[in-house]
Short mmCIF file of N, CA, C and O in Angstrom, two decimals:
data_model
loop_
_atom_site.label_atom_id
_atom_site.label_comp_id
_atom_site.label_asym_id
_atom_site.label_seq_id
_atom_site.Cartn_x
_atom_site.Cartn_y
_atom_site.Cartn_z
N MET A 1 21.22 28.56 5.53
CA MET A 1 22.08 27.42 5.69
C MET A 1 22.15 27.01 7.16
O MET A 1 22.15 25.83 7.46
N LYS A 2 22.23 28.01 8.08
CA LYS A 2 22.28 27.70 9.51
C LYS A 2 21.02 26.97 9.96
O LYS A 2 21.08 26.04 10.74
N ARG A 3 19.88 27.42 9.45
CA ARG A 3 18.61 26.77 9.83
C ARG A 3 18.57 25.33 9.33
O ARG A 3 18.09 24.44 10.01
N PHE A 4 19.08 25.11 8.13
CA PHE A 4 19.11 23.76 7.57
C PHE A 4 19.97 22.86 8.44
O PHE A 4 19.58 21.74 8.78
N LEU A 5 21.16 23.33 8.82
CA LEU A 5 22.05 22.54 9.66
C LEU A 5 21.44 22.29 11.03
O LEU A 5 21.55 21.19 11.58
N LEU A 6 20.78 23.29 11.58
CA LEU A 6 20.12 23.13 12.87
C LEU A 6 19.00 22.09 12.77
O LEU A 6 18.87 21.21 13.62
N ALA A 7 18.20 22.18 11.72
CA ALA A 7 17.12 21.22 11.51
C ALA A 7 17.68 19.81 11.33
O ALA A 7 17.14 18.83 11.86
N LEU A 8 18.78 19.69 10.59
CA LEU A 8 19.42 18.40 10.39
C LEU A 8 19.92 17.84 11.71
O LEU A 8 19.74 16.65 12.01
N ALA A 9 20.52 18.68 12.54
CA ALA A 9 21.02 18.23 13.85
C ALA A 9 19.87 17.78 14.75
O ALA A 9 19.97 16.75 15.43
N VAL A 10 18.78 18.51 14.76
CA VAL A 10 17.62 18.14 15.57
C VAL A 10 17.05 16.81 15.10
O VAL A 10 16.71 15.94 15.90
N CYS A 11 16.95 16.63 13.79
CA CYS A 11 16.45 15.36 13.24
C CYS A 11 17.36 14.20 13.63
O CYS A 11 16.89 13.12 13.98
N ALA A 12 18.67 14.42 13.57
CA ALA A 12 19.61 13.37 13.93
C ALA A 12 19.47 13.00 15.41
O ALA A 12 19.48 11.82 15.76
N LEU A 13 19.31 13.98 16.27
CA LEU A 13 19.11 13.71 17.69
C LEU A 13 17.80 12.97 17.93
O LEU A 13 17.73 12.04 18.72
N ALA A 14 16.75 13.39 17.26
CA ALA A 14 15.45 12.73 17.41
C ALA A 14 15.53 11.29 16.93
O ALA A 14 15.00 10.37 17.57
N PHE A 15 16.20 11.07 15.80
CA PHE A 15 16.35 9.71 15.29
C PHE A 15 17.14 8.86 16.27
O PHE A 15 16.79 7.73 16.54
N GLY A 16 18.22 9.43 16.82
CA GLY A 16 19.02 8.70 17.79
C GLY A 16 18.22 8.33 19.02
O GLY A 16 18.32 7.22 19.52
N ALA A 17 17.41 9.25 19.50
CA ALA A 17 16.57 8.97 20.68
C ALA A 17 15.55 7.89 20.35
O ALA A 17 15.30 6.99 21.15
N PHE A 18 14.98 7.95 19.17
CA PHE A 18 13.99 6.95 18.76
C PHE A 18 14.65 5.59 18.62
O PHE A 18 14.12 4.58 19.06
N ALA A 19 15.83 5.53 18.03
CA ALA A 19 16.53 4.28 17.81
C ALA A 19 16.95 3.63 19.13
O ALA A 19 17.02 2.41 19.22
N CYS A 20 17.21 4.44 20.14
CA CYS A 20 17.64 3.91 21.43
C CYS A 20 16.49 3.60 22.36
O CYS A 20 16.69 3.04 23.42
N ALA A 21 15.27 3.97 21.98
CA ALA A 21 14.11 3.72 22.84
C ALA A 21 13.89 2.23 22.95
O ALA A 21 14.17 1.46 22.05
N GLU A 22 13.35 1.79 24.09
CA GLU A 22 13.09 0.40 24.31
C GLU A 22 12.01 -0.09 23.36
O GLU A 22 10.97 0.53 23.19
N GLN A 23 12.27 -1.27 22.74
CA GLN A 23 11.33 -1.88 21.82
C GLN A 23 10.87 -3.19 22.41
O GLN A 23 11.63 -3.90 23.05
N THR A 24 9.63 -3.57 22.18
CA THR A 24 9.10 -4.82 22.66
C THR A 24 9.34 -5.89 21.62
O THR A 24 9.03 -5.70 20.46
N PRO A 25 9.92 -7.05 22.02
CA PRO A 25 10.15 -8.09 21.03
C PRO A 25 8.82 -8.66 20.54
O PRO A 25 7.86 -8.74 21.29
N GLN A 26 8.80 -9.04 19.29
CA GLN A 26 7.60 -9.62 18.71
C GLN A 26 7.92 -11.02 18.25
O GLN A 26 8.97 -11.27 17.68
N ALA A 27 6.99 -11.93 18.47
CA ALA A 27 7.19 -13.29 18.04
C ALA A 27 7.36 -13.32 16.53
O ALA A 27 6.56 -12.77 15.80
N GLY A 28 8.45 -13.94 16.09
CA GLY A 28 8.66 -14.13 14.67
C GLY A 28 9.31 -12.96 13.96
O GLY A 28 9.50 -13.01 12.77
N ASN A 29 9.66 -11.89 14.66
CA ASN A 29 10.33 -10.81 13.96
C ASN A 29 11.80 -10.80 14.33
O ASN A 29 12.27 -11.64 15.06
N THR A 30 12.53 -9.83 13.85
CA THR A 30 13.97 -9.80 14.08
C THR A 30 14.37 -8.70 15.03
O THR A 30 15.51 -8.30 15.06
N THR A 31 13.45 -8.19 15.82
CA THR A 31 13.81 -7.17 16.79
C THR A 31 13.51 -7.65 18.18
O THR A 31 12.69 -8.51 18.40
N GLY A 32 14.19 -7.07 19.12
CA GLY A 32 13.96 -7.36 20.53
C GLY A 32 14.05 -6.06 21.27
O GLY A 32 13.83 -5.00 20.72
N ASN A 33 14.38 -6.12 22.53
CA ASN A 33 14.52 -4.91 23.31
C ASN A 33 15.86 -4.28 23.05
O ASN A 33 16.88 -4.95 23.06
N ALA A 34 15.86 -3.01 22.86
CA ALA A 34 17.12 -2.29 22.75
C ALA A 34 17.69 -2.16 24.14
O ALA A 34 16.97 -2.04 25.12
N VAL A 35 19.00 -2.20 24.25
CA VAL A 35 19.65 -2.14 25.54
C VAL A 35 20.32 -0.80 25.72
O VAL A 35 21.04 -0.34 24.84
N ASN A 36 20.07 -0.17 26.85
CA ASN A 36 20.72 1.10 27.16
C ASN A 36 21.94 0.77 28.01
O ASN A 36 21.83 0.50 29.19
N ASN A 37 23.12 0.79 27.41
CA ASN A 37 24.35 0.48 28.11
C ASN A 37 24.99 1.69 28.74
O ASN A 37 26.11 1.63 29.21
N SER A 38 24.30 2.82 28.75
CA SER A 38 24.91 4.04 29.26
C SER A 38 24.83 4.17 30.77
O SER A 38 25.46 5.02 31.35
N GLN A 39 24.07 3.31 31.43
CA GLN A 39 23.94 3.41 32.87
C GLN A 39 25.07 2.66 33.55
O GLN A 39 25.48 1.59 33.11
N THR A 40 25.57 3.21 34.64
CA THR A 40 26.62 2.56 35.40
C THR A 40 26.00 1.88 36.59
O THR A 40 25.24 2.47 37.33
N GLU A 41 26.32 0.62 36.77
CA GLU A 41 25.81 -0.15 37.89
C GLU A 41 26.71 0.07 39.10
O GLU A 41 27.93 0.07 38.96
N PRO A 42 26.13 0.22 40.29
CA PRO A 42 26.95 0.33 41.49
C PRO A 42 27.76 -0.95 41.68
O PRO A 42 27.29 -2.03 41.41
N GLY A 43 28.98 -0.81 42.15
CA GLY A 43 29.79 -1.98 42.42
C GLY A 43 30.55 -2.49 41.22
O GLY A 43 31.26 -3.47 41.31
N ASN A 44 30.41 -1.88 40.07
CA ASN A 44 31.11 -2.34 38.88
C ASN A 44 32.34 -1.49 38.58
O ASN A 44 32.87 -1.54 37.48
N ALA A 45 32.79 -0.72 39.53
CA ALA A 45 33.96 0.12 39.30
C ALA A 45 35.21 -0.76 39.19
O ALA A 45 35.31 -1.80 39.84
N ALA A 46 36.15 -0.34 38.36
CA ALA A 46 37.39 -1.08 38.19
C ALA A 46 38.25 -0.91 39.43
O ALA A 46 38.17 0.11 40.11
N PRO A 47 39.10 -1.88 39.73
CA PRO A 47 40.01 -1.74 40.87
C PRO A 47 40.88 -0.50 40.70
O PRO A 47 41.24 -0.14 39.59
N THR A 48 41.26 0.10 41.81
CA THR A 48 42.03 1.34 41.74
C THR A 48 43.42 1.13 41.18
O THR A 48 44.03 2.06 40.69
N ASN A 49 43.97 -0.10 41.23
CA ASN A 49 45.30 -0.34 40.69
C ASN A 49 45.26 -0.79 39.24
O ASN A 49 46.27 -1.16 38.67
N ALA A 50 44.10 -0.78 38.61
CA ALA A 50 43.98 -1.19 37.21
C ALA A 50 44.52 -0.10 36.29
O ALA A 50 44.40 1.08 36.57
N THR A 51 45.12 -0.54 35.19
CA THR A 51 45.60 0.41 34.20
C THR A 51 44.41 0.97 33.44
O THR A 51 43.32 0.41 33.49
N SER A 52 44.63 2.05 32.71
CA SER A 52 43.52 2.64 31.95
C SER A 52 43.03 1.68 30.89
O SER A 52 41.83 1.64 30.59
N ASP A 53 43.92 0.85 30.31
CA ASP A 53 43.48 -0.15 29.33
C ASP A 53 42.60 -1.21 29.98
O ASP A 53 41.60 -1.63 29.42
N GLU A 54 42.98 -1.66 31.19
CA GLU A 54 42.17 -2.65 31.90
C GLU A 54 40.82 -2.06 32.28
O GLU A 54 39.80 -2.74 32.20
N THR A 55 40.80 -0.81 32.70
CA THR A 55 39.55 -0.15 33.05
C THR A 55 38.65 -0.04 31.83
O THR A 55 37.46 -0.32 31.92
N ALA A 56 39.21 0.33 30.69
CA ALA A 56 38.41 0.44 29.47
C ALA A 56 37.83 -0.91 29.08
O ALA A 56 36.66 -1.00 28.70
N LYS A 57 38.61 -2.00 29.22
CA LYS A 57 38.11 -3.34 28.89
C LYS A 57 37.00 -3.74 29.85
O LYS A 57 36.01 -4.32 29.45
N ALA A 58 37.18 -3.44 31.15
CA ALA A 58 36.16 -3.79 32.14
C ALA A 58 34.87 -3.03 31.88
O ALA A 58 33.78 -3.57 32.00
N ASP A 59 34.99 -1.74 31.52
CA ASP A 59 33.81 -0.94 31.24
C ASP A 59 33.10 -1.41 29.98
O ASP A 59 31.90 -1.29 29.86
N ALA A 60 33.85 -1.95 29.02
CA ALA A 60 33.28 -2.37 27.76
C ALA A 60 32.64 -3.76 27.84
O ALA A 60 31.86 -4.13 26.98
N ALA A 61 32.97 -4.54 28.87
CA ALA A 61 32.43 -5.88 29.00
C ALA A 61 30.91 -5.80 29.21
O ALA A 61 30.43 -5.05 30.05
N PRO A 62 30.16 -6.55 28.42
CA PRO A 62 28.71 -6.51 28.56
C PRO A 62 28.25 -7.10 29.89
O PRO A 62 28.87 -8.02 30.41
N ASP A 63 27.18 -6.57 30.42
CA ASP A 63 26.60 -7.00 31.68
C ASP A 63 25.51 -8.03 31.38
O ASP A 63 24.41 -7.67 30.97
N GLY A 64 25.83 -9.31 31.57
CA GLY A 64 24.89 -10.38 31.26
C GLY A 64 23.59 -10.29 32.02
O GLY A 64 22.52 -10.55 31.47
N GLU A 65 23.65 -9.88 33.29
CA GLU A 65 22.44 -9.76 34.10
C GLU A 65 21.51 -8.69 33.54
O GLU A 65 20.31 -8.89 33.40
N LYS A 66 22.08 -7.55 33.19
CA LYS A 66 21.29 -6.45 32.65
C LYS A 66 20.70 -6.84 31.29
O LYS A 66 19.53 -6.59 31.02
N LEU A 67 21.52 -7.45 30.44
CA LEU A 67 21.04 -7.86 29.12
C LEU A 67 19.92 -8.89 29.25
O LEU A 67 18.92 -8.83 28.53
N TYR A 68 20.07 -9.84 30.18
CA TYR A 68 19.01 -10.83 30.40
C TYR A 68 17.74 -10.14 30.88
O TYR A 68 16.65 -10.41 30.38
N SER A 69 17.89 -9.25 31.85
CA SER A 69 16.74 -8.55 32.41
C SER A 69 15.96 -7.79 31.34
O SER A 69 14.73 -7.85 31.29
N VAL A 70 16.66 -7.11 30.47
CA VAL A 70 16.02 -6.28 29.45
C VAL A 70 15.45 -7.12 28.30
O VAL A 70 14.36 -6.84 27.81
N ASN A 71 16.17 -8.16 27.89
CA ASN A 71 15.80 -8.88 26.68
C ASN A 71 15.13 -10.23 26.88
O ASN A 71 14.45 -10.70 25.97
N CYS A 72 15.33 -10.86 28.03
CA CYS A 72 14.90 -12.25 28.19
C CYS A 72 13.86 -12.47 29.28
O CYS A 72 13.05 -13.39 29.19
N SER A 73 13.90 -11.66 30.33
CA SER A 73 13.09 -11.94 31.52
C SER A 73 11.60 -11.81 31.29
O SER A 73 10.81 -12.38 32.03
N ARG A 74 11.18 -11.07 30.29
CA ARG A 74 9.75 -10.93 30.03
C ARG A 74 9.12 -12.30 29.80
O ARG A 74 8.01 -12.57 30.26
N CYS A 75 9.81 -13.16 29.10
CA CYS A 75 9.27 -14.48 28.78
C CYS A 75 9.86 -15.57 29.69
O CYS A 75 9.14 -16.45 30.15
N HIS A 76 11.17 -15.53 29.90
CA HIS A 76 11.83 -16.57 30.68
C HIS A 76 11.80 -16.28 32.18
O HIS A 76 12.27 -17.10 32.97
N LYS A 77 11.25 -15.14 32.56
CA LYS A 77 11.08 -14.71 33.96
C LYS A 77 12.43 -14.42 34.62
O LYS A 77 13.47 -14.84 34.17
N ALA A 78 12.37 -13.69 35.71
CA ALA A 78 13.58 -13.26 36.43
C ALA A 78 14.35 -14.45 36.99
O ALA A 78 15.56 -14.39 37.14
N ASP A 79 13.64 -15.55 37.26
CA ASP A 79 14.30 -16.73 37.82
C ASP A 79 14.70 -17.75 36.76
O ASP A 79 15.22 -18.81 37.08
N GLY A 80 14.43 -17.46 35.48
CA GLY A 80 14.81 -18.35 34.39
C GLY A 80 13.88 -19.53 34.17
O GLY A 80 14.11 -20.35 33.29
N LYS A 81 12.80 -19.62 34.95
CA LYS A 81 11.91 -20.78 34.86
C LYS A 81 10.92 -20.72 33.71
O LYS A 81 10.24 -21.70 33.41
N GLY A 82 10.82 -19.57 33.04
CA GLY A 82 9.95 -19.47 31.87
C GLY A 82 8.50 -19.74 32.21
O GLY A 82 8.03 -19.43 33.30
N GLY A 83 7.79 -20.31 31.26
CA GLY A 83 6.39 -20.62 31.45
C GLY A 83 5.54 -19.92 30.41
O GLY A 83 6.04 -19.35 29.43
N GLU A 84 4.25 -19.95 30.63
CA GLU A 84 3.31 -19.38 29.66
C GLU A 84 3.31 -17.86 29.70
O GLU A 84 3.44 -17.26 30.75
N PHE A 85 3.17 -17.29 28.51
CA PHE A 85 3.00 -15.86 28.37
C PHE A 85 2.16 -15.61 27.13
O PHE A 85 2.03 -16.47 26.27
N GLU A 86 1.56 -14.45 27.08
CA GLU A 86 0.73 -14.09 25.94
C GLU A 86 1.33 -12.90 25.23
O GLU A 86 1.81 -11.95 25.85
N PHE A 87 1.33 -12.98 23.89
CA PHE A 87 1.82 -11.88 23.09
C PHE A 87 0.95 -11.75 21.85
O PHE A 87 0.75 -12.73 21.14
N GLU A 88 0.42 -10.56 21.66
CA GLU A 88 -0.46 -10.26 20.53
C GLU A 88 -1.59 -11.29 20.40
O GLU A 88 -1.89 -11.77 19.32
N GLY A 89 -2.17 -11.63 21.55
CA GLY A 89 -3.32 -12.53 21.56
C GLY A 89 -2.98 -14.00 21.41
O GLY A 89 -3.88 -14.85 21.40
N LYS A 90 -1.71 -14.34 21.30
CA LYS A 90 -1.30 -15.74 21.17
C LYS A 90 -0.60 -16.17 22.44
O LYS A 90 0.13 -15.40 23.05
N LYS A 91 -0.82 -17.42 22.82
CA LYS A 91 -0.16 -17.96 24.01
C LYS A 91 1.07 -18.75 23.58
O LYS A 91 1.03 -19.51 22.63
N PHE A 92 2.15 -18.53 24.33
CA PHE A 92 3.41 -19.23 24.10
C PHE A 92 3.92 -19.76 25.43
O PHE A 92 3.47 -19.34 26.49
N LYS A 93 4.87 -20.67 25.35
CA LYS A 93 5.51 -21.17 26.56
C LYS A 93 7.02 -21.04 26.40
O LYS A 93 7.62 -21.70 25.54
N ALA A 94 7.60 -20.19 27.22
CA ALA A 94 9.05 -19.99 27.18
C ALA A 94 9.74 -21.15 27.89
O ALA A 94 9.26 -21.65 28.91
N GLU A 95 10.86 -21.58 27.35
CA GLU A 95 11.64 -22.67 27.92
C GLU A 95 12.07 -22.36 29.35
O GLU A 95 12.34 -21.21 29.69
N ASP A 96 12.16 -23.40 30.16
CA ASP A 96 12.68 -23.30 31.52
C ASP A 96 14.20 -23.42 31.43
O ASP A 96 14.73 -24.51 31.18
N LEU A 97 14.90 -22.32 31.61
CA LEU A 97 16.35 -22.31 31.48
C LEU A 97 17.05 -23.06 32.60
O LEU A 97 18.25 -23.32 32.52
N THR A 98 16.31 -23.43 33.65
CA THR A 98 16.89 -24.17 34.77
C THR A 98 16.77 -25.68 34.57
O THR A 98 17.29 -26.45 35.37
N SER A 99 16.12 -26.12 33.51
CA SER A 99 15.87 -27.55 33.30
C SER A 99 17.16 -28.31 33.00
O SER A 99 18.12 -27.76 32.44
N ASP A 100 17.17 -29.60 33.36
CA ASP A 100 18.32 -30.45 33.09
C ASP A 100 18.59 -30.53 31.59
O ASP A 100 19.74 -30.58 31.16
N LYS A 101 17.52 -30.54 30.78
CA LYS A 101 17.65 -30.61 29.32
C LYS A 101 18.47 -29.44 28.80
O LYS A 101 19.41 -29.62 28.03
N LEU A 102 18.14 -28.22 29.24
CA LEU A 102 18.85 -27.05 28.74
C LEU A 102 20.24 -26.89 29.36
O LEU A 102 21.10 -26.25 28.77
N LYS A 103 20.45 -27.48 30.53
CA LYS A 103 21.79 -27.45 31.13
C LYS A 103 22.78 -28.20 30.24
O LYS A 103 23.95 -27.86 30.20
N LYS A 104 22.28 -29.21 29.52
CA LYS A 104 23.14 -30.04 28.68
C LYS A 104 23.42 -29.42 27.31
O LYS A 104 24.37 -29.82 26.64
N ASP A 105 22.60 -28.47 26.88
CA ASP A 105 22.81 -27.84 25.57
C ASP A 105 24.11 -27.04 25.57
O ASP A 105 24.40 -26.33 26.53
N PRO A 106 24.88 -27.16 24.49
CA PRO A 106 26.11 -26.36 24.41
C PRO A 106 25.81 -24.87 24.25
O PRO A 106 24.72 -24.50 23.78
N ASP A 107 26.76 -24.06 24.61
CA ASP A 107 26.60 -22.61 24.48
C ASP A 107 26.24 -22.22 23.05
O ASP A 107 25.46 -21.31 22.82
N SER A 108 26.82 -22.93 22.08
CA SER A 108 26.57 -22.61 20.67
C SER A 108 25.09 -22.76 20.32
O SER A 108 24.57 -22.03 19.48
N GLU A 109 24.40 -23.67 20.98
CA GLU A 109 22.95 -23.85 20.74
C GLU A 109 22.18 -22.63 21.25
O GLU A 109 21.27 -22.13 20.59
N TYR A 110 22.56 -22.13 22.40
CA TYR A 110 21.93 -20.92 22.94
C TYR A 110 22.14 -19.75 21.99
O TYR A 110 21.21 -18.99 21.70
N ILE A 111 23.38 -19.59 21.53
CA ILE A 111 23.71 -18.48 20.63
C ILE A 111 22.91 -18.59 19.34
O ILE A 111 22.37 -17.60 18.85
N GLU A 112 22.80 -19.80 18.79
CA GLU A 112 22.04 -19.99 17.55
C GLU A 112 20.57 -19.63 17.74
O GLU A 112 19.97 -18.94 16.92
N VAL A 113 19.98 -20.06 18.85
CA VAL A 113 18.57 -19.76 19.11
C VAL A 113 18.38 -18.26 19.32
O VAL A 113 17.42 -17.67 18.80
N MET A 114 19.28 -17.61 20.05
CA MET A 114 19.16 -16.16 20.23
C MET A 114 19.33 -15.43 18.91
O MET A 114 18.62 -14.46 18.65
N THR A 115 20.23 -15.89 18.08
CA THR A 115 20.49 -15.23 16.81
C THR A 115 19.34 -15.41 15.83
O THR A 115 18.87 -14.45 15.22
N GLU A 116 18.89 -16.64 15.66
CA GLU A 116 17.87 -16.96 14.65
C GLU A 116 16.43 -16.84 15.18
O GLU A 116 15.52 -16.56 14.42
N GLY A 117 16.25 -17.11 16.48
CA GLY A 117 14.90 -17.14 17.04
C GLY A 117 14.20 -18.44 16.68
O GLY A 117 14.71 -19.25 15.89
N ILE A 118 13.03 -18.64 17.25
CA ILE A 118 12.15 -19.77 16.90
C ILE A 118 10.75 -19.18 16.79
O ILE A 118 9.96 -19.21 17.74
N PRO A 119 10.41 -18.59 15.64
CA PRO A 119 9.15 -17.86 15.48
C PRO A 119 7.91 -18.65 15.87
O PRO A 119 7.01 -18.11 16.51
N ASP A 120 7.86 -19.94 15.52
CA ASP A 120 6.66 -20.74 15.82
C ASP A 120 6.45 -20.93 17.32
O ASP A 120 5.35 -21.22 17.76
N GLU A 121 7.51 -20.77 18.10
CA GLU A 121 7.42 -20.94 19.55
C GLU A 121 7.43 -19.61 20.29
O GLU A 121 7.47 -19.57 21.51
N GLY A 122 7.42 -18.51 19.53
CA GLY A 122 7.38 -17.19 20.16
C GLY A 122 8.73 -16.61 20.52
O GLY A 122 8.81 -15.54 21.11
N MET A 123 9.80 -17.31 20.16
CA MET A 123 11.15 -16.82 20.46
C MET A 123 11.59 -15.90 19.34
O MET A 123 11.81 -16.34 18.22
N PRO A 124 11.73 -14.59 19.65
CA PRO A 124 12.18 -13.66 18.61
C PRO A 124 13.67 -13.80 18.35
O PRO A 124 14.42 -14.33 19.17
N SER A 125 14.09 -13.33 17.21
CA SER A 125 15.51 -13.28 16.87
C SER A 125 16.12 -12.04 17.52
O SER A 125 15.56 -10.95 17.46
N PHE A 126 17.26 -12.23 18.15
CA PHE A 126 18.00 -11.12 18.73
C PHE A 126 19.28 -10.85 17.96
O PHE A 126 20.16 -10.14 18.42
N GLY A 127 19.38 -11.42 16.76
CA GLY A 127 20.58 -11.28 15.94
C GLY A 127 20.91 -9.86 15.55
O GLY A 127 22.07 -9.53 15.33
N LYS A 128 19.91 -9.00 15.47
CA LYS A 128 20.15 -7.60 15.12
C LYS A 128 20.09 -6.70 16.34
O LYS A 128 20.25 -5.49 16.22
N VAL A 129 19.86 -7.29 17.51
CA VAL A 129 19.75 -6.51 18.75
C VAL A 129 20.99 -6.70 19.61
O VAL A 129 21.50 -5.73 20.17
N LEU A 130 21.45 -7.93 19.71
CA LEU A 130 22.61 -8.25 20.55
C LEU A 130 23.78 -8.71 19.67
O LEU A 130 23.57 -9.48 18.74
N ASN A 131 24.97 -8.27 20.00
CA ASN A 131 26.14 -8.73 19.27
C ASN A 131 26.64 -10.03 19.93
O ASN A 131 26.17 -10.40 21.01
N PRO A 132 27.55 -10.75 19.28
CA PRO A 132 28.01 -12.03 19.84
C PRO A 132 28.56 -11.92 21.26
O PRO A 132 28.31 -12.81 22.09
N GLU A 133 29.29 -10.87 21.57
CA GLU A 133 29.83 -10.70 22.92
C GLU A 133 28.69 -10.56 23.94
O GLU A 133 28.75 -11.13 25.04
N GLN A 134 27.66 -9.83 23.59
CA GLN A 134 26.52 -9.66 24.49
C GLN A 134 25.77 -10.98 24.66
O GLN A 134 25.36 -11.33 25.77
N MET A 135 25.61 -11.73 23.57
CA MET A 135 24.94 -13.04 23.67
C MET A 135 25.73 -13.97 24.57
O MET A 135 25.15 -14.69 25.40
N ASN A 136 27.06 -13.97 24.43
CA ASN A 136 27.89 -14.80 25.30
C ASN A 136 27.76 -14.38 26.76
O ASN A 136 27.76 -15.23 27.65
N ALA A 137 27.61 -13.10 27.02
CA ALA A 137 27.43 -12.61 28.39
C ALA A 137 26.10 -13.11 28.96
O ALA A 137 26.01 -13.48 30.13
N VAL A 138 25.06 -13.15 28.12
CA VAL A 138 23.76 -13.66 28.57
C VAL A 138 23.87 -15.15 28.89
O VAL A 138 23.39 -15.62 29.93
N VAL A 139 24.52 -15.91 28.01
CA VAL A 139 24.69 -17.36 28.24
C VAL A 139 25.46 -17.58 29.54
O VAL A 139 25.07 -18.42 30.37
N LYS A 140 26.52 -16.82 29.74
CA LYS A 140 27.31 -16.95 30.97
C LYS A 140 26.45 -16.65 32.20
O LYS A 140 26.51 -17.37 33.20
N TYR A 141 25.63 -15.61 32.12
CA TYR A 141 24.74 -15.26 33.22
C TYR A 141 23.76 -16.40 33.50
O TYR A 141 23.56 -16.80 34.65
N VAL A 142 23.16 -16.96 32.46
CA VAL A 142 22.21 -18.07 32.61
C VAL A 142 22.91 -19.26 33.25
O VAL A 142 22.38 -19.87 34.20
N ARG A 143 24.08 -19.60 32.76
CA ARG A 143 24.82 -20.76 33.29
C ARG A 143 25.15 -20.56 34.78
O ARG A 143 24.98 -21.47 35.58
N GLU A 144 25.64 -19.37 35.12
CA GLU A 144 26.08 -19.13 36.50
C GLU A 144 24.94 -18.92 37.48
O GLU A 144 25.10 -19.20 38.68
N ASN A 145 23.79 -18.46 37.01
CA ASN A 145 22.72 -18.12 37.94
C ASN A 145 21.53 -19.07 37.94
O ASN A 145 20.80 -19.12 38.93
N PHE A 146 21.33 -19.79 36.85
CA PHE A 146 20.16 -20.67 36.77
C PHE A 146 20.51 -22.13 36.61
O PHE A 146 19.64 -22.98 36.74
N GLN A 147 21.75 -22.45 36.30
CA GLN A 147 22.07 -23.83 35.94
C GLN A 147 23.18 -24.44 36.79
O GLN A 147 23.85 -25.35 36.36
N LYS A 148 23.34 -23.97 38.00
CA LYS A 148 24.38 -24.54 38.88
C LYS A 148 23.94 -25.87 39.42
O LYS A 148 22.84 -26.17 39.60
#
């Protein structure tokens, strides 16, 4: 019985490690990059006068920059300008997030595209990878850093 429980625990740990491993998004599928939220970024410490509830909320807030870097920058580039990229032998063109056209799109349009994807254009669905709060953090990051 002990060996069975040990084997079960090892399998659970292996599955957890596999599930948390970084995945490459594929055009037209419903997966994207998994995000490792366990790392602490320097400079993100809560103020010393914050209550424990405020600290917990601050720690739980998704990091839009990190989420963008892991899930979006491969195609839309670090500067948000997008452009051509190749995936599985097919060429695609990622939207320029700095364009006047996309500056006018409402946040809900960004969320819909991230959730559903646009398979014919190479945009994968992130609906099963990012939760709504994380998607909103990405939109906020894009707005504040690429669309001023």
